[in-house]
Tab-separated table of C-alpha atoms in Angstrom:
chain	number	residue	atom	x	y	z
I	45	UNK	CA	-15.756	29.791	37.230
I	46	UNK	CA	-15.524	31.722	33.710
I	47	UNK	CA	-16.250	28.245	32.025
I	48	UNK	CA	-19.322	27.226	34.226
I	49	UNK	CA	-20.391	31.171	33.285
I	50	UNK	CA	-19.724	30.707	29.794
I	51	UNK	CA	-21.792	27.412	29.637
I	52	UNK	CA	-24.580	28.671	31.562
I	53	UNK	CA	-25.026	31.810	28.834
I	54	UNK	CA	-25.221	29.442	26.222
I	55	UNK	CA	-27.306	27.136	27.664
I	56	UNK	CA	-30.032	29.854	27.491
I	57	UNK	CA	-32.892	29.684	25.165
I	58	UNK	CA	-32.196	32.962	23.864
I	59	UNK	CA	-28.428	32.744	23.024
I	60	UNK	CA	-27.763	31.403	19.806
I	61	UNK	CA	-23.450	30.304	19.471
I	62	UNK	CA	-22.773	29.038	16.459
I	63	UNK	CA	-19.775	28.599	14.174
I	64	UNK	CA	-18.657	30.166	10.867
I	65	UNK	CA	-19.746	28.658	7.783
I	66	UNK	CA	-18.867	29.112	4.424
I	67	UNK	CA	-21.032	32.301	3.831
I	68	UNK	CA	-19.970	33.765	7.330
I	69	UNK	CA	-16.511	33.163	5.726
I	70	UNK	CA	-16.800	34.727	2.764
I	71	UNK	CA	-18.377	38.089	3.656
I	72	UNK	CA	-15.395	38.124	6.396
I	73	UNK	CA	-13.322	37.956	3.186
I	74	UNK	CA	-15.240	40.428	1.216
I	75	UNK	CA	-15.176	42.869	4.550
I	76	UNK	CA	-11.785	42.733	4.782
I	77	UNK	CA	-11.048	42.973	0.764
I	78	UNK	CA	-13.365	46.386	1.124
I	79	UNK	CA	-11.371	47.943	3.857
I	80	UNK	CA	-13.981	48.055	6.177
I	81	UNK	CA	-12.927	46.328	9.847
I	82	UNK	CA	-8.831	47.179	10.120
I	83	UNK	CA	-8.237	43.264	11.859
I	84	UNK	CA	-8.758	39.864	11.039
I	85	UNK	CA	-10.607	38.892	14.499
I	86	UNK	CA	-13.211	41.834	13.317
I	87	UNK	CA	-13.658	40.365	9.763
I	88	UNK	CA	-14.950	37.123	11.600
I	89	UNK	CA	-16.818	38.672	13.789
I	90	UNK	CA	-18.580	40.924	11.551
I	91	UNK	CA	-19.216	38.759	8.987
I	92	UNK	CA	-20.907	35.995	10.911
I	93	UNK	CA	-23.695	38.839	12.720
I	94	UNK	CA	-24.300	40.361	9.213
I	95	UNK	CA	-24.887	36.940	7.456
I	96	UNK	CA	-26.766	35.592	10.892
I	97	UNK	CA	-28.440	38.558	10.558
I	98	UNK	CA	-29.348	39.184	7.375
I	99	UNK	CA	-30.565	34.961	7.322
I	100	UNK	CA	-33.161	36.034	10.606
I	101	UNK	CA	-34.396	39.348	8.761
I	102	UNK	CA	-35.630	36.889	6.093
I	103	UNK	CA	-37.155	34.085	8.039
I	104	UNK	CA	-39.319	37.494	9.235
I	105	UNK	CA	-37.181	38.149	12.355
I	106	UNK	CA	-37.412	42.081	12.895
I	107	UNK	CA	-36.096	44.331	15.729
I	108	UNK	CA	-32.248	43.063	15.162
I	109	UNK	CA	-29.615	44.420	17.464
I	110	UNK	CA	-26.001	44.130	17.824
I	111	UNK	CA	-24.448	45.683	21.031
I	112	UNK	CA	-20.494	46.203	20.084
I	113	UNK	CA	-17.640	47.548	22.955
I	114	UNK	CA	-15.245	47.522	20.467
I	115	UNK	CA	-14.997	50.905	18.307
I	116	UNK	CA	-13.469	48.880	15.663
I	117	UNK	CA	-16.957	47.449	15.028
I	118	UNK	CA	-19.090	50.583	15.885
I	119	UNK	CA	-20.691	52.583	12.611
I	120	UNK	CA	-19.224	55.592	14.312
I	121	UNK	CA	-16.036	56.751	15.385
I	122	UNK	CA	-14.289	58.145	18.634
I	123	UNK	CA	-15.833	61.506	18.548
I	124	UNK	CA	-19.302	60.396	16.929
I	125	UNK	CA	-17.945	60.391	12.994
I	126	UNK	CA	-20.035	58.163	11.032
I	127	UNK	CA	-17.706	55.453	9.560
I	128	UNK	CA	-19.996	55.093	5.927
I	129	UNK	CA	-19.054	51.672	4.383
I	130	UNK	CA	-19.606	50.124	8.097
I	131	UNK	CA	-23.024	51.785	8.885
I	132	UNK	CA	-23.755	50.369	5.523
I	133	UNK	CA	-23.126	46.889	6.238
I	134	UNK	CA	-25.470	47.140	9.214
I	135	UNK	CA	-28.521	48.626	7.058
I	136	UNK	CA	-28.391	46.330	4.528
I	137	UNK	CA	-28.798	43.368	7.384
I	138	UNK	CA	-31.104	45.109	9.063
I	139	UNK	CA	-28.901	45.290	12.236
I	140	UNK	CA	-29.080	48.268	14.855
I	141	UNK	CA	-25.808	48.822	16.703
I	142	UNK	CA	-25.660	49.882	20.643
I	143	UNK	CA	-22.621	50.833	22.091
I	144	UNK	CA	-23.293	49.017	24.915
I	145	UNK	CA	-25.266	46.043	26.781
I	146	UNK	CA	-28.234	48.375	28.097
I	147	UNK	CA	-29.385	48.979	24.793
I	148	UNK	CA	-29.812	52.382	25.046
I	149	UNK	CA	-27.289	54.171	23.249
I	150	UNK	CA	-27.365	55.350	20.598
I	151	UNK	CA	-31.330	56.199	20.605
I	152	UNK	CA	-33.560	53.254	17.931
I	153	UNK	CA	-34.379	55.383	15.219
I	154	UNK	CA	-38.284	54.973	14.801
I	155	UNK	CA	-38.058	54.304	11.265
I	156	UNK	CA	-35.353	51.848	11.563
I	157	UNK	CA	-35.854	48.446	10.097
């Protein structure tokens, strides 16, 4: 049941799964060099939607979004502190991050690119 799920999400036109490559790689090195996602799984993860990310921003994508669960990969921590060096990340790819899948929360900044 999970697997026919799984396969039906990615069969959708507007789901894009794809594999690490050799930049996705690298900036999951040079995230977790920096300090700034505590496990390995994040590295990976974080690294392949900033690259992906930052590759859509310049084939003139706009409007990027990355909805997160995991406060390891929120810009923010438990009690709303802004974690710096992550927030970072996501500005310079362009990338807003929800805390959830209703994209709601936090509130789009207007000026956000």
């Amino acid at each position: 049941m999970l697997d026919d799920n799984l396969r039906s999400l990615a069969a959708l036109p507007c789901i894009d799964i794809f594999g690490l490559d050799d930049a996705m790689l690298d900036r999951a090195t040079a995230l977790a060099l920096a300090g700034i996602a505590p496990k390995p799984f994040d590295h990976a993860v974080l690294g392949g939607t900033l690259v992906a990310a930052q590759r859509l921003w310049e084939r003139g994508e706009r409007g990027l979004s990355f909805c997160e669960t995991d406060g390891d990969l929120q810009p923010w921590g438990r009690y709303g502190d802004p974690k710096p060096e992550l927030r970072a990340a996501y500005d310079q790819a362009h990338v807003w991050v929800y805390a959830d899948f209703t994209l709601t929360q936090p509130v789009r900044r207007p000026d956000f690119e």
